[in-house]
Amino acid sequence: MRPTPMRVVSGIQPTGNLHLGNYLGAIRNWVRMQDDVAASGGQCLYFLADLHAISMPHDPAELASATREMVAALVACGIDPQRSIVFNQAQVPAHAELQWLLNGTARMGWLNRMTQWKDKAGKNREGASIALFTYPVLQAADVLLYQTTHVPVGDDQKQHLELARDIAAKFNNDFGGGSEVFTLPDPIVPPEAARIMSLRDGAAKMSKSDLSEMSRINLTDDADTVMQKVRKAKTDPEPLPAEAAGLEGRPEAQNLVAIYAALAGTSVADVLARFGGQGFGAFKPALGELLVEVLSPISARFNALRGDRAALDAILADGSGKARALAAPTLTAAYAALGLAR
Ligand code: TYM
């Protein structure tokens, strides 16, 4: 059932702000793929993973408005709802339905190995929600529902994508009767920005759940805030090396140079050819200015859009209708393969 044109699907949780890790690791690729894929007759679907958001304690009053804000942020980054299908899971019940059907195929042992489950549940596994444990099965349903060929994500989602492939392969094998009910999707991870790290700790990834605002650059930060966060970013006392090998064992320096390279669309080697031998006193202001140059048009568009509730709701209503139609044949095929009469 693999479609010949590309079918691109990816999602983001509508909790907290869109940060630089989301942008460089995933959203920038969503925008790039939207042009190529549409030109080749394919289809991109980008969604707000609101069903995933309930796996952790959350405030119901905030979830709907955070979902709308995330739509505004995606459009501000360059996602065009005319060309890409933009929706939220809660309006496409097929996601939750397919998750249940896949629960019969996913194995406890597979889910127990998920590093995100181990990190988020921590020592309190008994107290973690069941949704947090089965979260990767919903993520598998998200992509398998659309016969997805490619999934643009950051490095931290690669393991979940591997699991989606394992579930698809086992389901096809056990219930496909010789045909492929599901397509096996490939992840697309940008090599230059696969894992953007915290500005306070080069060993932790930049994340919405970090308690320190200083650890991340939000796409909505104003120029002064961006410059201040970069100025205060943790570094070491050495000047920058002339070659990439000199960044070994210097995770904070490595992260800042990688961010510069990703933003400038150049390589780490090129950045070091320019800044090698100089200290952070020279490099940090240059990085801050580049960040402001890239982020300020995005934050201006975001601020113009975020208050237009009717327009944002209309994007989700339109996208959800299209997603429901695209999801229907695969959901029907999955019910039939399992021998479920409806
Ligand atoms: P989420 O909301 O945590 O992140 C959204 C996207 O941003 C990427 N990302 C990063 N990339 C590089 N460096 C970082 N520091 C960084 N932080 C986040 C993530 O890899 C992701 O691509 N489970 C997913 C949402 C999801 C999904 C899906 C994704 C639900 N269903 C189906 C793809 C396909 C999540 O929580 O992403």
Coordinates of C-alpha atoms in Angstrom, one line a residue, residues 18-134:
L18 CA 8.3 26.4 20.4
H19 CA 12.0 26.5 21.1
L20 CA 15.1 26.5 19.0
G21 CA 15.6 22.7 19.3
N22 CA 12.1 22.1 17.8
Y23 CA 12.8 24.7 15.1
L24 CA 16.2 23.5 13.9
G25 CA 15.6 19.8 14.7
A26 CA 12.2 19.5 13.1
I27 CA 10.1 22.5 12.0
R28 CA 12.6 23.9 9.5
N29 CA 12.6 20.5 7.7
W30 CA 8.8 20.5 7.8
V31 CA 8.8 23.8 5.9
R32 CA 11.5 22.7 3.5
M33 CA 9.7 19.4 2.7
Q34 CA 6.4 21.2 2.1
D35 CA 7.7 22.7 -1.1
D36 CA 9.5 19.7 -2.5
V37 CA 6.8 17.2 -1.6
A38 CA 3.9 19.4 -3.0
A39 CA 5.9 19.8 -6.3
S40 CA 6.2 16.0 -6.6
G41 CA 2.5 15.4 -6.1
G42 CA 2.9 14.2 -2.5
Q43 CA 1.3 15.4 0.7
C44 CA 2.5 16.8 4.0
L45 CA 0.5 16.4 7.2
Y46 CA 1.6 18.3 10.4
F47 CA -0.3 17.9 13.6
L48 CA -0.5 19.1 17.2
A49 CA -0.2 16.0 19.4
D50 CA -2.8 17.1 21.9
L51 CA -3.7 13.5 22.8
H52 CA 0.0 12.9 23.7
A53 CA -0.1 16.0 26.0
I54 CA -2.5 14.3 28.4
S55 CA 0.1 11.6 29.3
M56 CA 1.7 14.1 31.7
P57 CA -0.1 16.3 34.3
H58 CA -1.6 19.2 32.4
D59 CA -4.0 22.1 32.8
P60 CA -7.2 21.4 30.7
A61 CA -7.9 25.2 30.6
E62 CA -4.6 25.8 28.9
L63 CA -4.4 22.9 26.5
A64 CA -6.9 24.2 23.9
S65 CA -5.3 27.7 23.8
A66 CA -1.8 26.1 23.7
T67 CA -2.9 24.1 20.7
R68 CA -4.1 27.2 18.9
E69 CA -0.9 29.1 19.8
M70 CA 1.2 26.3 18.4
V71 CA -0.7 26.5 15.1
A72 CA 0.2 30.2 15.0
A73 CA 3.8 29.4 15.7
L74 CA 3.9 26.8 12.9
V75 CA 2.4 29.2 10.4
A76 CA 4.8 31.9 11.6
C77 CA 7.7 29.5 10.8
G78 CA 6.5 29.0 7.3
I79 CA 4.0 26.1 7.3
D80 CA 1.3 27.0 4.8
P81 CA -2.1 25.5 5.6
Q82 CA -3.0 25.8 1.9
R83 CA -0.3 23.4 1.0
S84 CA 0.1 21.3 4.1
I85 CA -2.6 19.7 6.2
V86 CA -2.5 21.1 9.7
F87 CA -4.7 19.5 12.4
N88 CA -4.9 18.3 16.0
Q89 CA -5.2 14.7 16.9
A90 CA -8.3 15.2 19.1
Q91 CA -10.4 16.1 16.0
V92 CA -9.3 12.9 14.1
P93 CA -10.6 10.0 16.2
A94 CA -8.9 7.5 13.9
H95 CA -5.6 8.1 15.8
A96 CA -7.0 6.9 19.1
E97 CA -8.8 4.0 17.4
L98 CA -5.8 2.8 15.5
Q99 CA -3.7 3.0 18.7
W100 CA -6.1 0.5 20.3
L101 CA -5.8 -1.8 17.3
L102 CA -2.0 -1.6 17.5
N103 CA -2.0 -2.3 21.2
G104 CA -2.6 -6.0 20.3
T105 CA 0.6 -6.0 18.3
A106 CA 3.0 -3.9 20.4
R107 CA 4.9 -5.8 23.1
M108 CA 5.5 -4.8 26.7
G109 CA 9.2 -5.5 26.3
W110 CA 9.4 -3.1 23.3
L111 CA 7.8 -0.2 25.3
N112 CA 9.9 -1.0 28.4
R113 CA 13.0 -0.2 26.3
M114 CA 11.9 3.3 25.3
T115 CA 14.4 5.8 26.7
Q116 CA 11.8 8.6 26.8
W117 CA 9.5 6.4 29.0
K118 CA 12.4 5.7 31.3
D119 CA 13.4 9.4 31.5
K120 CA 9.9 10.7 32.0
A121 CA 8.7 8.1 34.4
G122 CA 12.0 8.2 36.4
K123 CA 11.9 6.3 39.6
N124 CA 8.1 6.6 39.9
R125 CA 7.0 4.0 37.4
E126 CA 4.1 2.8 39.5
G127 CA 2.8 6.4 39.6
A128 CA 3.2 7.1 35.9
S129 CA 0.1 7.2 33.7
I130 CA -0.6 4.3 31.4
A131 CA -0.8 6.9 28.6
L132 CA 2.9 7.7 29.2
F133 CA 3.8 4.0 28.8
T134 CA 1.7 3.5 25.7

